[in-house]
mmCIF file of C-alpha atoms in Angstrom:
data_model
loop_
_atom_site.group_PDB
_atom_site.id
_atom_site.type_symbol
_atom_site.label_atom_id
_atom_site.label_comp_id
_atom_site.label_asym_id
_atom_site.label_seq_id
_atom_site.Cartn_x
_atom_site.Cartn_y
_atom_site.Cartn_z
ATOM 1 C CA UNK A 131 -71.925 65.511 -97.131
ATOM 2 C CA UNK A 132 -68.706 65.470 -96.172
ATOM 3 C CA UNK A 133 -65.605 63.111 -96.813
ATOM 4 C CA UNK A 134 -63.214 62.371 -93.626
ATOM 5 C CA UNK A 135 -59.996 60.365 -94.405
ATOM 6 C CA UNK A 136 -58.514 59.016 -91.253
ATOM 7 C CA UNK A 137 -55.066 57.939 -91.295
ATOM 8 C CA UNK A 138 -53.891 55.488 -88.496
ATOM 9 C CA UNK A 139 -50.317 54.817 -87.704
ATOM 10 C CA UNK A 140 -49.167 51.061 -86.598
ATOM 11 C CA UNK A 141 -46.116 49.848 -85.616
ATOM 12 C CA UNK A 142 -44.722 47.375 -87.914
ATOM 13 C CA UNK A 143 -43.078 45.431 -84.994
ATOM 14 C CA UNK A 144 -45.619 45.312 -82.640
ATOM 15 C CA UNK A 145 -48.665 45.956 -84.662
ATOM 16 C CA UNK A 146 -50.373 48.556 -81.984
ATOM 17 C CA UNK A 147 -51.314 51.969 -83.418
ATOM 18 C CA UNK A 148 -50.485 55.427 -82.122
ATOM 19 C CA UNK A 149 -49.849 58.887 -82.860
ATOM 20 C CA UNK A 150 -46.269 58.684 -82.173
ATOM 21 C CA UNK A 151 -45.181 56.553 -84.731
ATOM 22 C CA UNK A 152 -42.162 57.192 -86.830
ATOM 23 C CA UNK A 153 -41.056 56.332 -90.067
ATOM 24 C CA UNK A 154 -37.295 55.050 -89.679
ATOM 25 C CA UNK A 155 -34.668 53.819 -92.601
ATOM 26 C CA UNK A 156 -31.757 51.289 -92.460
ATOM 27 C CA UNK A 157 -29.797 49.571 -94.872
ATOM 28 C CA UNK A 158 -27.977 46.338 -95.101
ATOM 29 C CA UNK A 159 -26.207 44.643 -97.647
ATOM 30 C CA UNK A 160 -27.055 47.517 -100.051
ATOM 31 C CA UNK A 161 -30.592 47.102 -99.734
ATOM 32 C CA UNK A 162 -32.833 50.172 -98.048
ATOM 33 C CA UNK A 163 -35.924 49.056 -95.162
ATOM 34 C CA UNK A 164 -38.415 51.506 -94.256
ATOM 35 C CA UNK A 165 -40.112 50.537 -90.655
ATOM 36 C CA UNK A 166 -43.040 52.460 -88.856
ATOM 37 C CA UNK A 167 -42.387 52.421 -85.219
ATOM 38 C CA UNK A 168 -43.264 53.577 -81.856
ATOM 39 C CA UNK A 169 -40.547 55.075 -79.561
ATOM 40 C CA UNK A 170 -40.072 51.877 -77.731
ATOM 41 C CA UNK A 171 -39.697 50.214 -80.827
ATOM 42 C CA UNK A 172 -37.626 52.431 -82.325
ATOM 43 C CA UNK A 173 -35.561 52.387 -78.982
ATOM 44 C CA UNK A 174 -35.289 48.441 -79.505
ATOM 45 C CA UNK A 175 -33.799 48.437 -83.208
ATOM 46 C CA UNK A 176 -31.015 51.432 -81.574
ATOM 47 C CA UNK A 177 -30.535 48.764 -79.543
ATOM 48 C CA UNK A 178 -29.761 45.763 -81.442
ATOM 49 C CA UNK A 179 -27.608 48.006 -84.144
ATOM 50 C CA UNK A 180 -25.648 49.985 -81.608
ATOM 51 C CA UNK A 181 -22.767 47.663 -81.405
ATOM 52 C CA UNK A 182 -22.412 47.667 -85.270
ATOM 53 C CA UNK A 183 -23.204 51.219 -85.586
ATOM 54 C CA UNK A 184 -19.975 51.772 -82.897
ATOM 55 C CA UNK A 185 -17.695 49.933 -85.035
ATOM 56 C CA UNK A 186 -18.903 50.340 -88.373
ATOM 57 C CA UNK A 187 -18.004 53.159 -90.983
ATOM 58 C CA UNK A 188 -20.279 55.334 -92.638
ATOM 59 C CA UNK A 189 -20.778 54.718 -96.233
ATOM 60 C CA UNK A 190 -22.452 56.639 -98.922
ATOM 61 C CA UNK A 191 -24.777 59.342 -97.751
ATOM 62 C CA UNK A 192 -25.149 63.049 -98.816
ATOM 63 C CA UNK A 193 -21.444 63.969 -98.755
ATOM 64 C CA UNK A 194 -19.927 65.093 -101.842
ATOM 65 C CA UNK A 195 -16.470 64.651 -102.677
ATOM 66 C CA UNK A 196 -14.376 66.834 -105.329
ATOM 67 C CA UNK A 197 -11.944 65.339 -107.639
ATOM 68 C CA UNK A 198 -12.954 62.089 -108.101
ATOM 69 C CA UNK A 199 -12.947 60.316 -111.353
ATOM 70 C CA UNK A 200 -15.562 61.406 -113.879
ATOM 71 C CA UNK A 201 -17.298 58.827 -115.844
ATOM 72 C CA UNK A 202 -17.626 59.203 -119.724
ATOM 73 C CA UNK A 203 -20.894 60.190 -121.326
ATOM 74 C CA UNK A 204 -22.347 57.585 -123.650
ATOM 75 C CA UNK A 205 -22.609 58.650 -127.512
ATOM 76 C CA UNK A 206 -25.482 60.356 -128.465
ATOM 77 C CA UNK A 207 -28.069 57.370 -129.579
ATOM 78 C CA UNK A 208 -28.956 59.344 -132.525
ATOM 79 C CA UNK A 209 -25.812 59.606 -134.082
ATOM 80 C CA UNK A 210 -24.599 56.047 -133.300
ATOM 81 C CA UNK A 211 -27.728 55.098 -135.313
ATOM 82 C CA UNK A 212 -27.130 56.982 -137.981
ATOM 83 C CA UNK A 213 -23.623 55.727 -137.900
ATOM 84 C CA UNK A 214 -24.736 52.022 -138.013
ATOM 85 C CA UNK A 215 -26.890 52.353 -140.439
ATOM 86 C CA UNK A 216 -24.330 54.033 -143.146
ATOM 87 C CA UNK A 217 -22.256 51.118 -142.149
ATOM 88 C CA UNK A 218 -24.961 48.584 -142.962
ATOM 89 C CA UNK A 219 -25.367 47.030 -139.109
ATOM 90 C CA UNK A 220 -28.839 46.496 -138.670
ATOM 91 C CA UNK A 221 -30.101 48.520 -135.400
ATOM 92 C CA UNK A 222 -33.456 49.504 -134.450
ATOM 93 C CA UNK A 223 -35.043 52.766 -134.834
ATOM 94 C CA UNK A 224 -36.394 53.498 -131.337
ATOM 95 C CA UNK A 225 -34.879 51.926 -127.749
ATOM 96 C CA UNK A 226 -31.878 51.338 -126.635
ATOM 97 C CA UNK A 227 -28.729 50.618 -128.772
ATOM 98 C CA UNK A 228 -26.816 47.724 -128.357
ATOM 99 C CA UNK A 229 -23.686 47.498 -126.474
ATOM 100 C CA UNK A 230 -22.344 45.448 -129.635
ATOM 101 C CA UNK A 231 -23.191 48.634 -131.449
ATOM 102 C CA UNK A 232 -21.797 51.514 -129.078
ATOM 103 C CA UNK A 233 -18.928 49.392 -128.801
ATOM 104 C CA UNK A 234 -18.059 49.542 -132.772
ATOM 105 C CA UNK A 235 -18.957 53.180 -132.771
ATOM 106 C CA UNK A 236 -16.466 54.199 -130.133
ATOM 107 C CA UNK A 237 -13.499 52.040 -131.825
ATOM 108 C CA UNK A 238 -14.535 53.939 -135.035
ATOM 109 C CA UNK A 239 -14.491 57.539 -133.286
#
């Protein structure tokens, strides 16, 4: 027996099917969206966003900047747990160590 899988691409805006449909990504207010659109629907999206793209600034992206501030790394959870137990502080043997316990550990070190 032969089994065949057929993928049907559908335009999210119009509901039409076609081979020329592509996935496009855009973001608004920190939320990324993906839409599958044929060329005509994609052009409508570009036309709608065009005025905003022209006056907007690029943010984020894949560019890397050097010399930025480095964030501090969290202390080793095993060491924090051992310290907390020696101090008589209740701490779970597994899972996340509470922010309160970590702050006490950091203040002591």
